[in-house]
Coordinates of C-alpha atoms in Angstrom, one line a residue:
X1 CA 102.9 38.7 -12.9
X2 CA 106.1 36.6 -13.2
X3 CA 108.2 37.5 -15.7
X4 CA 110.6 35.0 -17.4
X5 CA 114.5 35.4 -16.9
X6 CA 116.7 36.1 -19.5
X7 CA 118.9 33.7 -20.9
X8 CA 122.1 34.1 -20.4
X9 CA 125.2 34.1 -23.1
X10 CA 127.5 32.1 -21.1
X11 CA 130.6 32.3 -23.5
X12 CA 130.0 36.1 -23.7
X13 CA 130.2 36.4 -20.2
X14 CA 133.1 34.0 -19.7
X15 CA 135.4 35.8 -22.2
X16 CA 134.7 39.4 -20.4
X17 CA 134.7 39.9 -16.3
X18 CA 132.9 43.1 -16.6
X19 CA 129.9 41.9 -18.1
X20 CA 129.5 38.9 -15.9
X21 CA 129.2 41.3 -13.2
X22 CA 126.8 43.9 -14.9
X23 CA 125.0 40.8 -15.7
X24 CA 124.9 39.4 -12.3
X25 CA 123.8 42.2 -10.9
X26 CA 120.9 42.6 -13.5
X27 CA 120.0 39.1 -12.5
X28 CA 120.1 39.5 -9.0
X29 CA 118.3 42.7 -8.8
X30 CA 115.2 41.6 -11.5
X31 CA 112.0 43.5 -9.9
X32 CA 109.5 40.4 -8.7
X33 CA 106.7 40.1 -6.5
X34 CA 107.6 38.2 -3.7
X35 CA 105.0 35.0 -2.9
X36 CA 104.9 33.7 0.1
X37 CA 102.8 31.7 2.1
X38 CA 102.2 33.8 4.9
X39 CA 101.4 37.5 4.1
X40 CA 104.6 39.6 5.2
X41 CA 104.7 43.6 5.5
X42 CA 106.6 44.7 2.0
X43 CA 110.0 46.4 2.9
X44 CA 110.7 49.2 0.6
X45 CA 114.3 49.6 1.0
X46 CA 117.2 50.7 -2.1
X47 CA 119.3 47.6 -2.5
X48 CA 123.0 47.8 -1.4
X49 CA 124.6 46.9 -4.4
X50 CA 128.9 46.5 -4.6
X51 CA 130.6 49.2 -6.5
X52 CA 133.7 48.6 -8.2
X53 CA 135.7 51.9 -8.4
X54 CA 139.1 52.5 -8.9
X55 CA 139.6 48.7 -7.3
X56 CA 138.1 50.5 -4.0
X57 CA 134.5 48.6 -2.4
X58 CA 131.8 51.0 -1.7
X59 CA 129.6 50.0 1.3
X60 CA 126.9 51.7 1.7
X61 CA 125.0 50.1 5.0
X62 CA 126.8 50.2 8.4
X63 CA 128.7 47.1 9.4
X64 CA 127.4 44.9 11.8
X65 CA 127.4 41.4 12.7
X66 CA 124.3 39.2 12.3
X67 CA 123.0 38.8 15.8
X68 CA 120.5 35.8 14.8
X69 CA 117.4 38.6 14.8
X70 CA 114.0 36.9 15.6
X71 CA 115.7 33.3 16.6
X72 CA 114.7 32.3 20.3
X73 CA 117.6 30.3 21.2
X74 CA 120.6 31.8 21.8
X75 CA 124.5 30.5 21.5
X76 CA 126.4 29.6 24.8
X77 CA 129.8 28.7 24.6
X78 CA 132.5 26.3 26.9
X79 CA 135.1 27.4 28.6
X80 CA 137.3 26.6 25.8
X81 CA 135.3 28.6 23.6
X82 CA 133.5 26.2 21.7
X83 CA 129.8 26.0 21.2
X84 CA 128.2 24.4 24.5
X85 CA 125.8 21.6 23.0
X86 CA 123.4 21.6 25.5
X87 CA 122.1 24.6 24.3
X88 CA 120.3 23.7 21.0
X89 CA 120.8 27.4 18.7
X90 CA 119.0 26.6 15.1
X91 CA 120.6 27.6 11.8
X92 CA 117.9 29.7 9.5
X93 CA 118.9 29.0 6.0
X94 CA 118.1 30.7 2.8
X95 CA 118.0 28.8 -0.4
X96 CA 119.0 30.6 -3.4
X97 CA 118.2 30.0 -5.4
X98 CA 115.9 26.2 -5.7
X99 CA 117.9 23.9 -8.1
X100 CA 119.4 20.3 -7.9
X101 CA 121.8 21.1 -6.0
X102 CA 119.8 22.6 -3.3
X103 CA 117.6 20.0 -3.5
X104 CA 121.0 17.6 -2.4
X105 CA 121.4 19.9 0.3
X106 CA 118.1 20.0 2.0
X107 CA 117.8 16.6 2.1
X108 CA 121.5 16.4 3.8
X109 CA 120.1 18.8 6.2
X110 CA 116.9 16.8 7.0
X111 CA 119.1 13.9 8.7
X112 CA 120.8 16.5 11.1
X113 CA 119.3 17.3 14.3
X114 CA 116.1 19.3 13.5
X115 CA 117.2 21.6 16.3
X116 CA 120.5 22.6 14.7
X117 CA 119.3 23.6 10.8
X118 CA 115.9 24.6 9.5
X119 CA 115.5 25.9 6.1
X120 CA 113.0 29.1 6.4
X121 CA 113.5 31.0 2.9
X122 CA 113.9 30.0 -0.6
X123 CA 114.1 31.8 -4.1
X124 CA 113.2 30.5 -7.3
X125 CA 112.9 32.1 -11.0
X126 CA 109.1 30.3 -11.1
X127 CA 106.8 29.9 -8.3
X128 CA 105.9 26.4 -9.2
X129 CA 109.7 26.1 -8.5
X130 CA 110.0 27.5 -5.2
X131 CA 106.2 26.2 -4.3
X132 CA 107.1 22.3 -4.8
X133 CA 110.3 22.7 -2.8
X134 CA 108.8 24.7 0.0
X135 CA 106.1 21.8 0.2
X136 CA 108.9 18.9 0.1
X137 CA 111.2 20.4 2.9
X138 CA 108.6 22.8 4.8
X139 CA 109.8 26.2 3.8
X140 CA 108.1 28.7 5.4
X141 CA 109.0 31.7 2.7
X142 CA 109.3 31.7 -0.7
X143 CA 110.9 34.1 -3.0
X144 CA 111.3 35.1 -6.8
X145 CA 113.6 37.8 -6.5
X146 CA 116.7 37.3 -4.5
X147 CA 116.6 41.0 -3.2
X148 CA 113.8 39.7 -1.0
X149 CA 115.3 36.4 0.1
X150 CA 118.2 39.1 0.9
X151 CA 115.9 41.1 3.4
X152 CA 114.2 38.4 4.7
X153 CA 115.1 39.1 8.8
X154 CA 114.1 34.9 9.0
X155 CA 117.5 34.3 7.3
X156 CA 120.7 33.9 9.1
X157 CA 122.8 32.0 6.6
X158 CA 122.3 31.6 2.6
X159 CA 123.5 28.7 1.1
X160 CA 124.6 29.8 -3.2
X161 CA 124.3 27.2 -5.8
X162 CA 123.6 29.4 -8.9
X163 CA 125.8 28.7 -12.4
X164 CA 129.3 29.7 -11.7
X165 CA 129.7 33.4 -12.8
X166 CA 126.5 34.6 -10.3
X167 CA 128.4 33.2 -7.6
X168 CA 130.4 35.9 -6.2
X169 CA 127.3 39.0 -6.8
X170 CA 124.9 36.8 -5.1
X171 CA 127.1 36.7 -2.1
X172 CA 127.6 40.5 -2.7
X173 CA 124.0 40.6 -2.2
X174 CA 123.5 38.9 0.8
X175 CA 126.7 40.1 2.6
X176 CA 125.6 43.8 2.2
X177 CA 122.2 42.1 3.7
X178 CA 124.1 40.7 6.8
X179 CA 123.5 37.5 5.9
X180 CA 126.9 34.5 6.7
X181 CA 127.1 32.4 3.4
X182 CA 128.2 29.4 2.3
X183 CA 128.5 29.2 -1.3
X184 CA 129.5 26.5 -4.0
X185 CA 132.6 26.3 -5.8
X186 CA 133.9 28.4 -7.4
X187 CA 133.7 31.3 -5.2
X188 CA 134.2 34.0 -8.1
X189 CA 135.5 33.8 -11.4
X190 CA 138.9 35.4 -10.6
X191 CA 141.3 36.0 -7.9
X192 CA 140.6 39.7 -7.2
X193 CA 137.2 39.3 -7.1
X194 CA 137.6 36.2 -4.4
X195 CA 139.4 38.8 -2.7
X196 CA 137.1 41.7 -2.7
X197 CA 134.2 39.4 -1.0
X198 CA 136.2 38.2 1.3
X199 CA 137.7 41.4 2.2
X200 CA 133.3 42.3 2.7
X201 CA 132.6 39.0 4.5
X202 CA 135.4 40.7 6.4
X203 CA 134.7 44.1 7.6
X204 CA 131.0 42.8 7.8
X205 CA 132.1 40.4 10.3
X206 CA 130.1 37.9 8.8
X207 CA 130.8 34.4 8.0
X208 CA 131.9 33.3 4.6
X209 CA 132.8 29.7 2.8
X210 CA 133.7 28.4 -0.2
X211 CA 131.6 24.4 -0.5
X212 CA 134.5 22.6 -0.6
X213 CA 132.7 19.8 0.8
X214 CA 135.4 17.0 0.3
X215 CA 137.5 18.9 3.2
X216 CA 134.4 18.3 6.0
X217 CA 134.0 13.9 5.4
X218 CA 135.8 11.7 7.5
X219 CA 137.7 10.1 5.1
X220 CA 139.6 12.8 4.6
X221 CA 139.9 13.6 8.3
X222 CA 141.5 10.3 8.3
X223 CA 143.8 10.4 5.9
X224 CA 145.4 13.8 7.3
X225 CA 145.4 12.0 11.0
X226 CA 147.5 9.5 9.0
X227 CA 150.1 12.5 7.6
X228 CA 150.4 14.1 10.6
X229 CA 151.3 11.0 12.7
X230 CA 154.1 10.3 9.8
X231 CA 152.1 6.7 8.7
X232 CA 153.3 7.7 5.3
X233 CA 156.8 8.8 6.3
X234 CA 157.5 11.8 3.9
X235 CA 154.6 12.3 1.2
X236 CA 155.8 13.0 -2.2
X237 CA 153.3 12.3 -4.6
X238 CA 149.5 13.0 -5.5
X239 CA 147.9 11.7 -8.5
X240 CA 144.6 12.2 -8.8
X241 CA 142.2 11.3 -12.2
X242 CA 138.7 12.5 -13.1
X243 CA 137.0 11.8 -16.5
X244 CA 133.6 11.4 -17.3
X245 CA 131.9 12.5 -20.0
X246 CA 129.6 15.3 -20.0
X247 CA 128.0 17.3 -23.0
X248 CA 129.7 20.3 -24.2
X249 CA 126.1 22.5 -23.5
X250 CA 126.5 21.3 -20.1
X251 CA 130.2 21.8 -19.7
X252 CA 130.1 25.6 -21.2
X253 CA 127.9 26.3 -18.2
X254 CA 130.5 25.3 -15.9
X255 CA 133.6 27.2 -17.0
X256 CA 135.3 23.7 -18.2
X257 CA 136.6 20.9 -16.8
X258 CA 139.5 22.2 -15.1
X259 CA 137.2 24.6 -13.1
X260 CA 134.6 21.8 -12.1
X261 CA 136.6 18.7 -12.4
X262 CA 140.0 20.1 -11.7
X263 CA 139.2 21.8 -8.7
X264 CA 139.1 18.7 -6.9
X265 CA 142.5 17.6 -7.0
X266 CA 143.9 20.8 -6.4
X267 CA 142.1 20.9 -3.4
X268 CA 143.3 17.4 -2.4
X269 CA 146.9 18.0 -3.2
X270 CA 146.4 21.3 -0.7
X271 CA 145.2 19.5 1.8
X272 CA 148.0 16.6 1.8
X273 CA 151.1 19.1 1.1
X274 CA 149.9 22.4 3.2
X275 CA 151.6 24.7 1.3
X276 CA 151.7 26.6 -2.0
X277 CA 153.1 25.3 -4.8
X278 CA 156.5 26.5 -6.4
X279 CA 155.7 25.9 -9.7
X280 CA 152.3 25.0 -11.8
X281 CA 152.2 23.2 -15.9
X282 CA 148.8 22.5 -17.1
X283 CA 148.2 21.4 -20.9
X284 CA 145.0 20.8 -22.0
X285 CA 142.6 20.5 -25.0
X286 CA 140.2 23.5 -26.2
X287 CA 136.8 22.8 -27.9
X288 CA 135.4 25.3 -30.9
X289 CA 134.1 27.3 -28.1
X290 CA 136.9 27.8 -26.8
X291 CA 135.9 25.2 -23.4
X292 CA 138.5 23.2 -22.3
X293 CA 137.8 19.8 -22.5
X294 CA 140.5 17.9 -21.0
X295 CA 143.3 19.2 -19.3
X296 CA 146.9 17.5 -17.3
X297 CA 147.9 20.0 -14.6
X298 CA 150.8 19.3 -12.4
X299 CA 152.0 21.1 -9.1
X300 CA 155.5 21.7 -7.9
X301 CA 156.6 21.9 -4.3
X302 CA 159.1 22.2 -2.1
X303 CA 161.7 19.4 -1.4
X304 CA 160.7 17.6 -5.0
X305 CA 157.4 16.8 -3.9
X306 CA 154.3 17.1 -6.9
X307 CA 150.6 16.6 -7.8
X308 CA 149.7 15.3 -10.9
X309 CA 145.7 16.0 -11.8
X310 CA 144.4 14.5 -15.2
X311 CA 140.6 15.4 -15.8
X312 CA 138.9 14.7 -18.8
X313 CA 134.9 15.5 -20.4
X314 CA 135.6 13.2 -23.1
X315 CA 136.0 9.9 -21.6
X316 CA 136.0 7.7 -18.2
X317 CA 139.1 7.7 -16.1
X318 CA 139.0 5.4 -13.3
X319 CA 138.2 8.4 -10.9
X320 CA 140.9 7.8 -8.0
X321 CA 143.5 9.6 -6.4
X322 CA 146.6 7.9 -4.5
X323 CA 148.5 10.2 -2.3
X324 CA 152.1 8.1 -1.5
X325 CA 154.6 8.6 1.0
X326 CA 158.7 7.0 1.2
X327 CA 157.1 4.8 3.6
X328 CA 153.6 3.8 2.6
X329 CA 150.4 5.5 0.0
X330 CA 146.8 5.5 0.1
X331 CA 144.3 5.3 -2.4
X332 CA 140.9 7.1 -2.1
X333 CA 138.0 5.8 -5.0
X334 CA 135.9 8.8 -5.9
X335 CA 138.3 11.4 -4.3
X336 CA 135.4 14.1 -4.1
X337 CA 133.7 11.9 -1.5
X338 CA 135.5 9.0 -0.7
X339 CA 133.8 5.9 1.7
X340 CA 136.2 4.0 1.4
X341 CA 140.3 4.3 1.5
X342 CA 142.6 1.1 0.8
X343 CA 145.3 0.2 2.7
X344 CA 147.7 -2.7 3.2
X345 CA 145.5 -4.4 5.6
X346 CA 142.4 -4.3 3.8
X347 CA 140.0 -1.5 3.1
X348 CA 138.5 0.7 5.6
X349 CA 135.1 1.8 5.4
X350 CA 133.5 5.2 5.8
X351 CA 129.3 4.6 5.3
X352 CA 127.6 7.3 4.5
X353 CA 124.9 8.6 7.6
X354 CA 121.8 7.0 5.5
X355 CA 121.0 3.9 4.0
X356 CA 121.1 2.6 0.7
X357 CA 117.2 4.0 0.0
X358 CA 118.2 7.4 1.0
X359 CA 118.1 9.7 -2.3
X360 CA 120.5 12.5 -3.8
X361 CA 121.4 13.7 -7.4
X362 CA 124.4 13.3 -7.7
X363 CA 126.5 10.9 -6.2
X364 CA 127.1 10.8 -2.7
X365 CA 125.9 14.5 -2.2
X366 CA 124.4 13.5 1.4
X367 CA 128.1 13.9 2.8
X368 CA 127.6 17.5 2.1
X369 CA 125.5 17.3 6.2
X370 CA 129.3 16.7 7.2
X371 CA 130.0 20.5 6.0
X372 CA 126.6 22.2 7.1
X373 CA 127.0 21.2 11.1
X374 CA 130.8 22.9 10.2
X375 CA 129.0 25.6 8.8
X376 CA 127.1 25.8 12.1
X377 CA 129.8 25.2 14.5
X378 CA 132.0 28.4 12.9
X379 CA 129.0 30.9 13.0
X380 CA 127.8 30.0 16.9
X381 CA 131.7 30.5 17.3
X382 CA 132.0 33.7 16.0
X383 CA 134.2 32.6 13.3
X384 CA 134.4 34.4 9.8
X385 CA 135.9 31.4 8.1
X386 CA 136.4 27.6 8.5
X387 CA 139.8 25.4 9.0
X388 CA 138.8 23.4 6.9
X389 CA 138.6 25.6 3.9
X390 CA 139.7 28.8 4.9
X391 CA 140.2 32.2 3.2
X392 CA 143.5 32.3 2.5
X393 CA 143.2 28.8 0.4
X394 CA 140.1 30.3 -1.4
X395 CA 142.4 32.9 -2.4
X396 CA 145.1 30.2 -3.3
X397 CA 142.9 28.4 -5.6
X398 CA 141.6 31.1 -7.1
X399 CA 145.0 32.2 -8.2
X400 CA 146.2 29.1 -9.4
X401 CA 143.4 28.4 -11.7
X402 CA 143.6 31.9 -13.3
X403 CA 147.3 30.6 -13.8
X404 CA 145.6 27.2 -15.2
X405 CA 143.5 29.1 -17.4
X406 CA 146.4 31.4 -19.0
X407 CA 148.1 27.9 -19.8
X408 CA 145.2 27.0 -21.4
X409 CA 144.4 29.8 -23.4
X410 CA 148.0 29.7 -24.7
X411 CA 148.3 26.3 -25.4
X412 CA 151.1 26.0 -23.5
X413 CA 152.9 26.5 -20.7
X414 CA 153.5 30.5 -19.6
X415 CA 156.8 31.4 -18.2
X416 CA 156.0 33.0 -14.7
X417 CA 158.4 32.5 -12.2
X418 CA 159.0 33.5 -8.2
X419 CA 160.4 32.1 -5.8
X420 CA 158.0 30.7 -3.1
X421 CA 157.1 32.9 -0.2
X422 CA 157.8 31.4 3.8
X423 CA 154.3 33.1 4.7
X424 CA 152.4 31.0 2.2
X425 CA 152.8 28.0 3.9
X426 CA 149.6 26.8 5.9
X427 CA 149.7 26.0 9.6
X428 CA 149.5 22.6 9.5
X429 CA 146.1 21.9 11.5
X430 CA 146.0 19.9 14.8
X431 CA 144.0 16.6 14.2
X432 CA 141.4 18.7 13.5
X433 CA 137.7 16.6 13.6
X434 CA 134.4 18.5 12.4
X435 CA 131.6 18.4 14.9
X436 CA 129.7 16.8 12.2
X437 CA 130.9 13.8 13.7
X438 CA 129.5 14.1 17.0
X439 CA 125.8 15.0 15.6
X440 CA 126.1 11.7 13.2
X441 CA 127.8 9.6 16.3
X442 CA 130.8 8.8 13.8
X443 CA 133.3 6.3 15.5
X444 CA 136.4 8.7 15.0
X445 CA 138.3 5.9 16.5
X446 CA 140.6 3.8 14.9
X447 CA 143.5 0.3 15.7
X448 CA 146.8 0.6 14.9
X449 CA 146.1 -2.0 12.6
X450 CA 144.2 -0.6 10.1
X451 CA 146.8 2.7 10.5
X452 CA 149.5 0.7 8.5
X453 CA 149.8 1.5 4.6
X454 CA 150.8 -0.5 1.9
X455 CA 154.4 0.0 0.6
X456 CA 154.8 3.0 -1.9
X457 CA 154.0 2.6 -5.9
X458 CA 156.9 4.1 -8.0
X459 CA 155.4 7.0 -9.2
X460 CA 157.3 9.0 -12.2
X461 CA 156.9 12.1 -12.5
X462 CA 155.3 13.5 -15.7
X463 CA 157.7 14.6 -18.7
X464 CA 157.8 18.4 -18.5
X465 CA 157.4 19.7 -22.5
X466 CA 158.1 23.4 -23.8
X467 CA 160.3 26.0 -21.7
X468 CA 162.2 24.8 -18.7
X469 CA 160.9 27.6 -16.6
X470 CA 157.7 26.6 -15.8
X471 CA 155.0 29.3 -14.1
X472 CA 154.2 29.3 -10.2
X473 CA 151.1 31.4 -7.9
X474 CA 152.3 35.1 -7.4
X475 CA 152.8 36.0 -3.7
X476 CA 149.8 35.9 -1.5
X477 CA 149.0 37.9 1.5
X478 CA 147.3 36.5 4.1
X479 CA 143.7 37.6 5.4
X480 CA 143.9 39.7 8.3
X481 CA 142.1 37.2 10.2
X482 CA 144.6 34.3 10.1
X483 CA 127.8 9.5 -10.8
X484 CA 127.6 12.8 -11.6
X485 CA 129.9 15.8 -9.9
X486 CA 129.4 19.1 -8.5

């Protein structure tokens, strides 16, 4: 009989690591009987669960890469290396578990090539849940317990949308499964647990991504095409706003709106500057839980260049971000997933891969089909992580919001300083162009006309308040292997 989950005490869990993790696991683990709609032979195996001793990982299965077990088609690659697309190799996903999100997510699949992604397995607390969703997007399996979706041999790749703090045992769970995963920001709830899985996804050989979906649309492919060929001259300047309001029920379960609003523009500002900031200042404003509700975070880099990110739960900003140059800017509306950017000669258009009639949740969620034929391309490759949003910039953002959430605590700023490192700089990609685009037949190509920019806005740069020294990332090491929002 199905048994009803727990609720979960989210500021308890919030204000101590440990039990996030013991709860996790308890979640995670929860003994169900699978229902599925074809009759499958019950594994009885002891489920490989992470231990954290001493800050050593235990694995207890041997390491192996998934080989696609059971799928048919195999992967062929080009002489450059690259997956051959005349051989069709389909994706198995996993669901887990069945929620809005996952609901965006299938239907962003379903426009894709039906030979490139099919979603086999699914996991739900009810089985009227995971029933209705199998019947809506043709699941063949469906789970309650996410130790079966886990075993499942159907499921190559698992696709985590879960409240934040389950995020990084669920990807535990199906890492020590040999299952790649792509899993929805934030990774983990702290740095050194962002590095623990990937240091798994690792060894395992498996692949591993953080959704950071923005980085995968062609808007933004276009806007760092626009950086690297100097349209900008010298960029000096992000400012990026997000404000909408959202109940402080809903916010708890989010961690706050740095960590689900925030995260955007620090992503954005990574993505235009390529390196690690010198110095971070966040202020902010703390509910009677202890949420933050609003929060001003600015970045320092190198040669006086800056980010300014204002997010706010308690009113409407106008939700844009203008990234300016000496010689030119560009402004992006609804930064997360822009379709359209604005530039001296006009505004250039980025449509979405559906029409007007085609339905998602939350607001343009359908671009997420942008990130799932990535997802695709790095696994047939043999890649443990994506250029789009690799490892090392997972690991990045993890540390600077722990930073941000020190500042927080404190109501002001923390006086951590260091120099900045030479080896935390990223590579600065080639005009790199997901093969997204080919599946959707994007025109990639653009006129020199609409590459001119409008003249650059005199941007000041935000009074600093409290101690002059002001707190920066600690040193990172690199991997070994260089209307609504979510």
């Amino acid at each position: 009989m199905l048994k009803r989950l727990q609720p979960i005490d989210l500021l308890m869990a919030r204000s101590t690591a440990r039990y996030i993790q013991n709860l996790a696991i308890a979640f995670a683990s929860k003994q169900h009987s699978p229902i599925q709609h074809k009759q499958q032979e019950q594994q009885k195996k002891l489920i490989s669960n992470v231990v954290n001793e001493n800050t050593k990982i235990l694995w207890t299965r041997k390491l192996h890469i998934n080989q696609f077990v059971g799928n048919n088609n195999t992967k062929s690659l080009d002489g450059n290396g690259d997956v051959d697309d005349k051989v069709e190799t389909t994706l198995r996903w996993g669901i887990a578990p069945v929620s809005i999100m996952a609901c965006d997510f299938a239907a962003a699949l379903s426009i894709l090539p039906p030979q490139h992604h099919q979603i086999v397995s699914c996991v739900a607390a009810y089985r009227s849940h995971a029933e209705a969703f199998a019947d809506r997007y043709n699941v063949e399996n469906i789970y309650t317990s996410f130790e079966d979706l886990a075993r499942c041999p159907n499921v190559d790749v698992v696709y985590i949308s879960p409240l934040n703090p389950l995020h990084g045992e669920l990807c535990h769970l199906m890492l020590n499964h040999d299952k790649h995963v792509l899993c929805e920001k934030p990774l983990c709830m702290t740095e050194d647990q962002v590095c623990q899985l990937i240091s798994k996804a690792q060894a395992r050989g498996l692949f591993l991504m953080e959704g950071m979906w923005p980085r995968c649309v062609p808007a933004y492919h276009y806007l760092r095409k626009q950086i690297l060929r100097n349209r900008l001259g010298e960029v000096n300047h992000v400012h990026c706003t997000l404000g909408l309001p959202v109940s402080q029920s809903k916010l708890a379960l989010y961690g706050g709106v740095a960590s689900d609003f925030g995260i955007y523009g620090l992503q954005l500002a990574l993505w235009v500057f390529r390196e690690a900031p010198q110095r971070v200042r966040a202020t902010g404003k703390l509910n009677e839980e202890d949420i933050d509700v609003t929060a001003d975070i600015v970045l320092e880099f190198s040669r006086d260049r800056w980010a300014h990110i204002q997010v706010s739960a308690e009113e409407k900003f106008d939700n844009k971000a203008t990234i300016t140059g000496k010689d030119g800017s560009i402004k992006m509306t609804n930064y997360w997933c822009p379709t359209r950017l604005t530039t001296d000669k006009g505004n250039i258009d980025f449509p979405l891969p559906v029409d007007d009639s085609f339905f998602t949740h939350y607001h343009n969620r359908v671009s997420i089909c942008y990130e799932a034929e990535e997802v695709r391309k790095c696994i047939l490759n043999g890649s443990n992580e994506s250029e789009m949003f690799n490892h090392k910039e997972s690991i990045l953002l993890a540390n600077l919001m722990d930073i941000i959430y020190d500042q927080l605590g404190l109501g002001r700023g923390v006086d951590i300083n260091r120099p900045i490192q030479e080896d935390e700089k990223f590579q600065d990609p080639s005009e790199i162009v997901s093969e997204a685009f080919q599946s959707l037949s994007y025109d990639k190509t653009t006129t020199d006309e609409e590459e001119s920019t409008i003249p650059a806005s005199n941007n000041k740069k935000p009074e600093e308040s409290g101690s002059s020294k002001q707190s920066g990332p600690k040193v990172l090491e690199a991997p070994q292997n260089d209307n609504q929002i979510i």
